[in-house]
PDB file of C-alpha atoms in Angstrom:
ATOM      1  CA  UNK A   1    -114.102  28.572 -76.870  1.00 96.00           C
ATOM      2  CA  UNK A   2    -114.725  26.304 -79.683  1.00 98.00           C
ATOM      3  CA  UNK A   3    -113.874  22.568 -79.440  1.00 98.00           C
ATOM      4  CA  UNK A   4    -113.815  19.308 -82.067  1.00 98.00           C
ATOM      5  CA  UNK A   5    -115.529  16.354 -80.846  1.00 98.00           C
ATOM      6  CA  UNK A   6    -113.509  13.457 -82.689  1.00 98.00           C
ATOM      7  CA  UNK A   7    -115.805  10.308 -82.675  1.00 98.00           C
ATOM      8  CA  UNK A   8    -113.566   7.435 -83.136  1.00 95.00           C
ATOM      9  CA  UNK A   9    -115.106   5.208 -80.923  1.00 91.00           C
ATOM     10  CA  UNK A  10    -116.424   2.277 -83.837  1.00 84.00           C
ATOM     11  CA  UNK A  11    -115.388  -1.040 -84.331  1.00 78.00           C
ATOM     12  CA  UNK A  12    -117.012  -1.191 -88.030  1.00 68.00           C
ATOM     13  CA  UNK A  13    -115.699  -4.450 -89.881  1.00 64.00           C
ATOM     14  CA  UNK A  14    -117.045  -3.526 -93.348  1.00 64.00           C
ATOM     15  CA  UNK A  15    -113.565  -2.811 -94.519  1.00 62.00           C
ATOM     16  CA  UNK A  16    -112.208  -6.714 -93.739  1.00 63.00           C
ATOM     17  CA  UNK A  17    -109.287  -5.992 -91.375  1.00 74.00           C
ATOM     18  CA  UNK A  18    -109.677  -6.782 -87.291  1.00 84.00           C
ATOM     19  CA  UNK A  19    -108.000  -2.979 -86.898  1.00 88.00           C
ATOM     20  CA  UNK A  20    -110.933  -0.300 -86.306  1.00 90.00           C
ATOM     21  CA  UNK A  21    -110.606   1.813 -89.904  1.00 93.00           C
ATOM     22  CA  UNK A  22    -110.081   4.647 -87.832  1.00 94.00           C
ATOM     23  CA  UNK A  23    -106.775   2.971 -86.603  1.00 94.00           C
ATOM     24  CA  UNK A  24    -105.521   1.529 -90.545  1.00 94.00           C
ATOM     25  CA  UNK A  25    -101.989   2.597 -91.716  1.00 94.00           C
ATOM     26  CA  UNK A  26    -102.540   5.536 -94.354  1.00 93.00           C
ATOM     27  CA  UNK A  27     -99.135   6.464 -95.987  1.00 92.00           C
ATOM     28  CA  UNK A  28     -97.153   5.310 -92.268  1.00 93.00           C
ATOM     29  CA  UNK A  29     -99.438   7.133 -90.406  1.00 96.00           C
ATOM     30  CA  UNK A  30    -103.104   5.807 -88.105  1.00 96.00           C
ATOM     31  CA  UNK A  31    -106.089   7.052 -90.467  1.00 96.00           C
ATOM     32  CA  UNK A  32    -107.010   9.295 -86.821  1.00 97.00           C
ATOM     33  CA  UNK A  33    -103.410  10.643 -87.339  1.00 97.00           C
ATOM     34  CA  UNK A  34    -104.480  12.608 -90.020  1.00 97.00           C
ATOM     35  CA  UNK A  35    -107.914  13.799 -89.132  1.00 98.00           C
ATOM     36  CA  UNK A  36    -106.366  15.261 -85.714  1.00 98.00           C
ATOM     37  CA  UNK A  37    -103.716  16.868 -88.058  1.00 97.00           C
ATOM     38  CA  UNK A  38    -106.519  18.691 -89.672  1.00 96.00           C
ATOM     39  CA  UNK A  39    -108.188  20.170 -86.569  1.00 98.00           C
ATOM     40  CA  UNK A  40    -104.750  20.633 -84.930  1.00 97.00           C
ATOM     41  CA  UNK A  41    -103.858  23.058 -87.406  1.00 95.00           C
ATOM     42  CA  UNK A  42    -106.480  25.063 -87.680  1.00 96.00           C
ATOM     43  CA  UNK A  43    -105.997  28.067 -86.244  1.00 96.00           C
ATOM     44  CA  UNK A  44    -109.529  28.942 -84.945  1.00 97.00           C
ATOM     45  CA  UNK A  45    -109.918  25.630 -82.967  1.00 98.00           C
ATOM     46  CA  UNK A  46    -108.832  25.650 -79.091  1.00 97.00           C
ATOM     47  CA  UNK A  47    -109.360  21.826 -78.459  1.00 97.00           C
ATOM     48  CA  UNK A  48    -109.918  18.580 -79.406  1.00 98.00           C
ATOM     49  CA  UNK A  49    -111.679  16.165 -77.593  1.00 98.00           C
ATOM     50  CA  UNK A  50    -111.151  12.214 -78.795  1.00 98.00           C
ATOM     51  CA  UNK A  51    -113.862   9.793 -78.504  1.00 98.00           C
ATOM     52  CA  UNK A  52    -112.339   5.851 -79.072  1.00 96.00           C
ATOM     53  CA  UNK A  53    -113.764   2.711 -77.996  1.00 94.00           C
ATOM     54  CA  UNK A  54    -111.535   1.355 -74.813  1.00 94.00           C
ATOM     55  CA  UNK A  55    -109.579  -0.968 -76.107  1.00 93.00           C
ATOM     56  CA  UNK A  56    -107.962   1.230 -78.492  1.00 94.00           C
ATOM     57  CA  UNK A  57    -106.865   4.281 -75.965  1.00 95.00           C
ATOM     58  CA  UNK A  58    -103.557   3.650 -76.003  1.00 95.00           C
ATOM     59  CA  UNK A  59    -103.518   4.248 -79.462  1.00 95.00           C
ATOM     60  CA  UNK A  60    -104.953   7.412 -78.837  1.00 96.00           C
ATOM     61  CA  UNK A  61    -102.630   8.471 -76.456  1.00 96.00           C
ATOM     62  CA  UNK A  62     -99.612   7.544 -78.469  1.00 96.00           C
ATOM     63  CA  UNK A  63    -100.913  10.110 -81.108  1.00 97.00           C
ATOM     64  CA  UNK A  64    -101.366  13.339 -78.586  1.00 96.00           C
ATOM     65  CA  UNK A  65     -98.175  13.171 -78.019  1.00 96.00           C
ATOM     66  CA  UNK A  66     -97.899  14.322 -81.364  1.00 96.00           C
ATOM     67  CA  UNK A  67    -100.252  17.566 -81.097  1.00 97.00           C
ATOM     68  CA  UNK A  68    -101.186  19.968 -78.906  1.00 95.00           C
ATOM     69  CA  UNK A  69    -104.559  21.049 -78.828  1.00 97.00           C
ATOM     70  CA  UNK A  70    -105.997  17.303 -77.734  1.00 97.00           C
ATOM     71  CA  UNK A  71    -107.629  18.275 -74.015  1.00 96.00           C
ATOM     72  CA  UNK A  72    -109.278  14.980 -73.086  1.00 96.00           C
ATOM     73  CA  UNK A  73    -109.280  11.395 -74.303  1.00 97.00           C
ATOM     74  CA  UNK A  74    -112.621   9.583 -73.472  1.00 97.00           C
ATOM     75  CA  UNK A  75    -114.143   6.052 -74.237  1.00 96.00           C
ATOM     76  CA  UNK A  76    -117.285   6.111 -76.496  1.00 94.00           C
ATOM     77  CA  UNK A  77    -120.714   4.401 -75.982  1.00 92.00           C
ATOM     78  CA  UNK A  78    -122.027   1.560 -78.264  1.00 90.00           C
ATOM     79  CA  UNK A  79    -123.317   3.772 -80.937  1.00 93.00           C
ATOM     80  CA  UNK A  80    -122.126   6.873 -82.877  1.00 94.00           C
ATOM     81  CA  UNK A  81    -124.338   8.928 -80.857  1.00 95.00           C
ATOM     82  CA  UNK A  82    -123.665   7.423 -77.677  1.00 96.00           C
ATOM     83  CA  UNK A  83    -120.148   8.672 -78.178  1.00 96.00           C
ATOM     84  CA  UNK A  84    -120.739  11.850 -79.237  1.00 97.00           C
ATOM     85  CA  UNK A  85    -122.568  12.233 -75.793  1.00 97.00           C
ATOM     86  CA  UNK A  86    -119.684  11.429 -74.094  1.00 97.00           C
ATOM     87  CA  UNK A  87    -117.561  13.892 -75.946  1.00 97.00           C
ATOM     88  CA  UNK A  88    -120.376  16.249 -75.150  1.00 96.00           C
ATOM     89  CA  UNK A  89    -120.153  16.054 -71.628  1.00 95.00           C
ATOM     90  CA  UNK A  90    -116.896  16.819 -71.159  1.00 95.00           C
ATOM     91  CA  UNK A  91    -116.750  20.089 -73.895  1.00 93.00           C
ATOM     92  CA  UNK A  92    -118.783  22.223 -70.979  1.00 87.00           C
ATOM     93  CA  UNK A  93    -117.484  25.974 -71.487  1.00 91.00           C
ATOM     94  CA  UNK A  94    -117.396  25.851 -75.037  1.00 96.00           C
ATOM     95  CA  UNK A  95    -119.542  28.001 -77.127  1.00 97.00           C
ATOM     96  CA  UNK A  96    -118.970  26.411 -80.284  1.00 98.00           C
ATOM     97  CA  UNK A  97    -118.563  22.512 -80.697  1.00 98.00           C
ATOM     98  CA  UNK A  98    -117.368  20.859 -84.197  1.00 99.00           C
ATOM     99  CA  UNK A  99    -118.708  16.843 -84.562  1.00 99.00           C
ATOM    100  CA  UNK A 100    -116.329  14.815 -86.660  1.00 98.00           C
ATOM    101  CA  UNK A 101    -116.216  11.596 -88.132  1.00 98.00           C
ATOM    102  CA  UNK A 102    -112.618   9.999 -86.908  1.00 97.00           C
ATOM    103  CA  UNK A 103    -112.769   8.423 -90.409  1.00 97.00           C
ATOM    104  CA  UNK A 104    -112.695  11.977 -92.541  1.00 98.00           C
ATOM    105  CA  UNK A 105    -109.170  12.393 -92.397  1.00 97.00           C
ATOM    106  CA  UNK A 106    -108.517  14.876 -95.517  1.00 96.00           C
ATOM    107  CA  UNK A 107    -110.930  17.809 -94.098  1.00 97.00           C
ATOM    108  CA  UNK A 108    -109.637  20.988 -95.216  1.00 96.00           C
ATOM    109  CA  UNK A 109    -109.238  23.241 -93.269  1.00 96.00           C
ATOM    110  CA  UNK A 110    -110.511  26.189 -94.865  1.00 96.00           C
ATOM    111  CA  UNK A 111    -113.910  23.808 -94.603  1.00 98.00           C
ATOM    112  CA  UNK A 112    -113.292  23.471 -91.041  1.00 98.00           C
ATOM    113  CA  UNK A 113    -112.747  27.386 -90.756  1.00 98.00           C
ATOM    114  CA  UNK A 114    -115.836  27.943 -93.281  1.00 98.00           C
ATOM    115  CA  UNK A 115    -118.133  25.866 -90.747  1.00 98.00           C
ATOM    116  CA  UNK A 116    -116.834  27.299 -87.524  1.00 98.00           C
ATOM    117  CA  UNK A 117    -117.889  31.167 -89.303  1.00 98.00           C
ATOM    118  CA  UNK A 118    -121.171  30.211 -90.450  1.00 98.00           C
ATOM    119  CA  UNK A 119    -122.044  28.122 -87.281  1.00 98.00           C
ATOM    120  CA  UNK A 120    -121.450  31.625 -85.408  1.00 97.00           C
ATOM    121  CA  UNK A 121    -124.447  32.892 -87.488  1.00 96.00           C
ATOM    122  CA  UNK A 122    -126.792  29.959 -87.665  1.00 96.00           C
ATOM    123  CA  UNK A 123    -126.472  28.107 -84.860  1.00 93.00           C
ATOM    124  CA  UNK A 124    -126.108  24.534 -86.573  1.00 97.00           C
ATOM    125  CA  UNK A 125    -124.285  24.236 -89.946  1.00 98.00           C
ATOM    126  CA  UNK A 126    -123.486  20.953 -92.103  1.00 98.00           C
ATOM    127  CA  UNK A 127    -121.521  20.988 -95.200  1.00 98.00           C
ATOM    128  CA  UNK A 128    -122.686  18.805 -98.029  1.00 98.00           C
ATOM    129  CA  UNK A 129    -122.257  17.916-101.417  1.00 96.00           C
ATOM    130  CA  UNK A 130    -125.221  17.972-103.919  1.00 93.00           C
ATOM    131  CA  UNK A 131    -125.963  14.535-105.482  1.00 91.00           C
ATOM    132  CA  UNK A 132    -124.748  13.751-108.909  1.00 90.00           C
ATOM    133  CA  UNK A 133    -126.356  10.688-109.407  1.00 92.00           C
ATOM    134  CA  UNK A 134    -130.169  10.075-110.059  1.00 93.00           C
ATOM    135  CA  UNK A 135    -131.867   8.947-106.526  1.00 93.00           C
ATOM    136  CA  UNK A 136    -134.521   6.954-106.202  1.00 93.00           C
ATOM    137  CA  UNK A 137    -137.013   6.200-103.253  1.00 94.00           C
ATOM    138  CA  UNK A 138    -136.763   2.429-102.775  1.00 96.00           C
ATOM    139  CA  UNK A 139    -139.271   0.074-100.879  1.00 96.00           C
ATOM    140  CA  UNK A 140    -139.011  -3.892-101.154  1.00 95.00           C
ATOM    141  CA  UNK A 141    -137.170  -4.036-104.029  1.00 95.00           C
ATOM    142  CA  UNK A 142    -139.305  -1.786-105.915  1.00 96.00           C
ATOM    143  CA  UNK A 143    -139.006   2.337-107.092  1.00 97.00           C
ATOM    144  CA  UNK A 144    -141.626   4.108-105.216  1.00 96.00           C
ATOM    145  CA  UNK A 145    -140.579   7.399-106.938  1.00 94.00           C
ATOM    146  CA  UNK A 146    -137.729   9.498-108.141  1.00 95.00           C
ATOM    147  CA  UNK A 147    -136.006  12.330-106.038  1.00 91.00           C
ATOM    148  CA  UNK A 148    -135.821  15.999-107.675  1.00 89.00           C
ATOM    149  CA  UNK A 149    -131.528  15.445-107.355  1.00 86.00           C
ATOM    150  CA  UNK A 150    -131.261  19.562-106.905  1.00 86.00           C
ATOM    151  CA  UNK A 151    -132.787  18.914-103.529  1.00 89.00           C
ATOM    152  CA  UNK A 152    -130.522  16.105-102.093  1.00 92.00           C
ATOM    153  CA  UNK A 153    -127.503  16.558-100.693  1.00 94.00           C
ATOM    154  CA  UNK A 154    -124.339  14.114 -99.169  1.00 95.00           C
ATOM    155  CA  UNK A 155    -123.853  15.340 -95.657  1.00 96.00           C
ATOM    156  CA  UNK A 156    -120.443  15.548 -94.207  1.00 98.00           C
ATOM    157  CA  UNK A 157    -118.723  16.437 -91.174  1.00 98.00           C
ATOM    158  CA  UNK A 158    -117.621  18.481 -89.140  1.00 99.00           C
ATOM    159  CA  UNK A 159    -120.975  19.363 -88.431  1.00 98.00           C
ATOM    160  CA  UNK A 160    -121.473  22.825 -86.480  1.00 98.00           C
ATOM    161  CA  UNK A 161    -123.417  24.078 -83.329  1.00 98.00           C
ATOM    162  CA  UNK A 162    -123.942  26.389 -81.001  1.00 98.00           C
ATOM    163  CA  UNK A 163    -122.923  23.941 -77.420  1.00 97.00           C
ATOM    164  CA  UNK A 164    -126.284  24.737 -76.025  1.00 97.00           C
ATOM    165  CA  UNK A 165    -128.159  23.928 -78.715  1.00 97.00           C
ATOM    166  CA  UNK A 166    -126.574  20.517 -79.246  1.00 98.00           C
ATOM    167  CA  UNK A 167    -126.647  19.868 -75.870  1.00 97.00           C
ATOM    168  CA  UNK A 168    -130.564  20.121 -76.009  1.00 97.00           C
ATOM    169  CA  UNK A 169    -130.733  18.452 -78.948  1.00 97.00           C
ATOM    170  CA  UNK A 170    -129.454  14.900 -76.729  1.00 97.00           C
ATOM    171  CA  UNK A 171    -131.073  15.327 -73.841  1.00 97.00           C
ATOM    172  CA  UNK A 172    -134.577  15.788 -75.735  1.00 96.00           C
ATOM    173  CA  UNK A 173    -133.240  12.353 -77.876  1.00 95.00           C
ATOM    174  CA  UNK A 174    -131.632  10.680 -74.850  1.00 93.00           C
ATOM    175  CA  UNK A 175    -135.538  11.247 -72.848  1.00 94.00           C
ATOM    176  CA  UNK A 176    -137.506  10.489 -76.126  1.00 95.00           C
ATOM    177  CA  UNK A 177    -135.252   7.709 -76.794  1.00 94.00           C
ATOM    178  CA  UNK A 178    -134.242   8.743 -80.180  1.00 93.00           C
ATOM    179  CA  UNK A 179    -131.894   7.464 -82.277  1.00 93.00           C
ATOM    180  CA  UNK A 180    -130.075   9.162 -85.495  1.00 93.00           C
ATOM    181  CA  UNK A 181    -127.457   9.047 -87.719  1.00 90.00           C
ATOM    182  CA  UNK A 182    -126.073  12.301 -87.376  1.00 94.00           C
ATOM    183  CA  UNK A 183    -125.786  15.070 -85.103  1.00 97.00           C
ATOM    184  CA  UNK A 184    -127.782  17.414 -87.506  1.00 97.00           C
ATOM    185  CA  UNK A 185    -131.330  14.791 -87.639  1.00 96.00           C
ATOM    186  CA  UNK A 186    -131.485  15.633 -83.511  1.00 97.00           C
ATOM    187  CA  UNK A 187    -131.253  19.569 -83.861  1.00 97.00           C
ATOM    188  CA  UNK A 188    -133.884  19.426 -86.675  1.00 96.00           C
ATOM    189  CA  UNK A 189    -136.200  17.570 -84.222  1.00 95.00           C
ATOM    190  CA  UNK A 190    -135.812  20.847 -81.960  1.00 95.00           C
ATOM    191  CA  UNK A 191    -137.740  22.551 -84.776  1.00 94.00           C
ATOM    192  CA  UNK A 192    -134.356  24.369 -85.185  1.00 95.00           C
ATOM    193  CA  UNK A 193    -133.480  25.379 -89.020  1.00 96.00           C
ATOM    194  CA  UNK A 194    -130.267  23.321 -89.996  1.00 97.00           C
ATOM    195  CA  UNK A 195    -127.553  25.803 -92.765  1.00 98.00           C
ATOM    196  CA  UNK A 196    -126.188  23.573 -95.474  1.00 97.00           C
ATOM    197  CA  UNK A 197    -122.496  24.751 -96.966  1.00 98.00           C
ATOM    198  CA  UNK A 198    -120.839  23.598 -99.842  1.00 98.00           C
ATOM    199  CA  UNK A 199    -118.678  20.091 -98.746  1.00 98.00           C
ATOM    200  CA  UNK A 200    -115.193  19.207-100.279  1.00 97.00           C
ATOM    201  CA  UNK A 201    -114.929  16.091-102.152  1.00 95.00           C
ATOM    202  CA  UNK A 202    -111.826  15.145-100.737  1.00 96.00           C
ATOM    203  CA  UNK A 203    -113.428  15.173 -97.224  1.00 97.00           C
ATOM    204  CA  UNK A 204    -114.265  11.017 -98.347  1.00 96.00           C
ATOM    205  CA  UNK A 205    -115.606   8.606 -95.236  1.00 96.00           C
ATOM    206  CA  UNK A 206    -113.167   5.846 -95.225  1.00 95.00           C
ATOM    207  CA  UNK A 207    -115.647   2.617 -94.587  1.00 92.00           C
ATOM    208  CA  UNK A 208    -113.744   0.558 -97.474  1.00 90.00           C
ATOM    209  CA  UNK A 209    -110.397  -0.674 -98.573  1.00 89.00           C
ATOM    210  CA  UNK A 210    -111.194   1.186-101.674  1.00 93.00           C
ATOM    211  CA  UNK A 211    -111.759   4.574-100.095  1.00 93.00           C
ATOM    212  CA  UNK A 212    -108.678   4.000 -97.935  1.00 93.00           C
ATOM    213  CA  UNK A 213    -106.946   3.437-101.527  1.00 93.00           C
ATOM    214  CA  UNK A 214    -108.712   6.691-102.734  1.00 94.00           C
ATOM    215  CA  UNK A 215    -107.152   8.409 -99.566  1.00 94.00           C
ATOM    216  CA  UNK A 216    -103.991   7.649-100.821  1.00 93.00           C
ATOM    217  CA  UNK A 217    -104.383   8.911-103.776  1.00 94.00           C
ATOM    218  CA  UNK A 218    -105.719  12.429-102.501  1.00 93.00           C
ATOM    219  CA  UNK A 219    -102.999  12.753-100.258  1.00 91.00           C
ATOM    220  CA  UNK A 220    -100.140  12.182-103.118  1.00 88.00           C
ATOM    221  CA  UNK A 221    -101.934  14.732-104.880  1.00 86.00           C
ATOM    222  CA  UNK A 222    -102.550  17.283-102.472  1.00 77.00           C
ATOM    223  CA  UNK A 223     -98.896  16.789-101.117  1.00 68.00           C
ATOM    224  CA  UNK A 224     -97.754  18.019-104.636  1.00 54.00           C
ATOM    225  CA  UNK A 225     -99.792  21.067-104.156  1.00 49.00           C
ATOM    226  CA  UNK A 226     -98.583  21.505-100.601  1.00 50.00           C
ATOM    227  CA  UNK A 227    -102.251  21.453 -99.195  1.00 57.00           C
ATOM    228  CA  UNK A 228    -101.274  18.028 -96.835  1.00 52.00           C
TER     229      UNK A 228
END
């Protein structure tokens, strides 16, 4: 069985509005509307599992009613990883498990289908995109040195894992009292090897008003194309 863990759990106020961005009209729709879409479509997914803080459940349950494969509805923790935890410990039985930002809503879903394959071969898979820009290694204010770019990549989500191996991956942070940004940094602490694949650029992170503006404009355009 493979499952999607949908963290949408944060109350981020980066983006000036006193609605979660995960909950912000996009086109009509909640942006969570149309990263469920995504999963819900995809053909090799069996189940979605939401993750949403509790005062925004009833939110959550007005948009299942729209899809099918959403199995369980839980209430986060008070960090991103806390809530993937949850998510975790209700997904026993699967042998696959996707982890997705709530706030990706324009995943394609050949990407989706493209990390569910290669997870089946190595265990944990992120997509990413290779960094355009010149990065530097910043202390106090001050360059400390330059990055070779060819080496740094943009993680995305979903990230992909084997449920056993992900499952290790908290309990060894939860008893070591480790905390990360991503559900890839815990595995890698396993001494577990971590497969990057190519990421889409449309697959943005909404944390602004202008990516939720940029949203708009990939869905126009993909909508011409028939892809959304």
């Amino acid at each position: 069985m493979i499952l999607a863990i949908i963290v949408a759990a944060g109350l981020g106020k980066r983006i000036g509005s006193p609605v979660p961005k995960q909950f912000l009209l996009l086109k009509g729709h909640p942006v969570l509307w149309y990263t469920v879409r995504c999963f819900d479509g995809c053909d090799e997914i069996d189940g979605i599992i939401l993750v949403t803080h509790k005062d925004w459940l009833e939110s959550c349950y007005k948009i299942a009613e729209e899809f099918e494969k959403i199995r369980k509805i839980t209430v986060g923790g008070g960090t991103r990883q806390e809530s993937v935890w949850q998510g975790l410990k209700i997904s026993e039985g699967a042998e696959i498990v996707l982890v997705h930002d709530g706030v990706r809503p324009l995943v394609p879903k050949t990407l989706i289908s493209k990390v569910i394959k290669e997870t089946k071969s190595w265990d944990a898979v992120v997509p990413a995109l290779i960094a355009k820009d010149t990065i530097k290694w910043v202390e106090d204010g001050f360059v400390v040195k330059t990055l070779t770019r060819e080496c740094v990549f943009r993680a995305q989500t979903p990230q992909g894992f084997k449920f056993d191996l992900l499952k290790e991956a908290y309990l060894k942070a939860k008893k070591e009292d480790i905390v990360a940004t991503d559900d890839a940094s815990l595995v890698e602490r396993l001494g577990k090897k971590v497969k990057i694949i190519p990421g889409a650029n449309q697959n943005i992170k909404i944390t602004s008003a202008d990516d939720l503006r940029l949203a708009e404009y990939y869905l126009d355009s993909l909508s011409k194309v028939g892809e959304c």
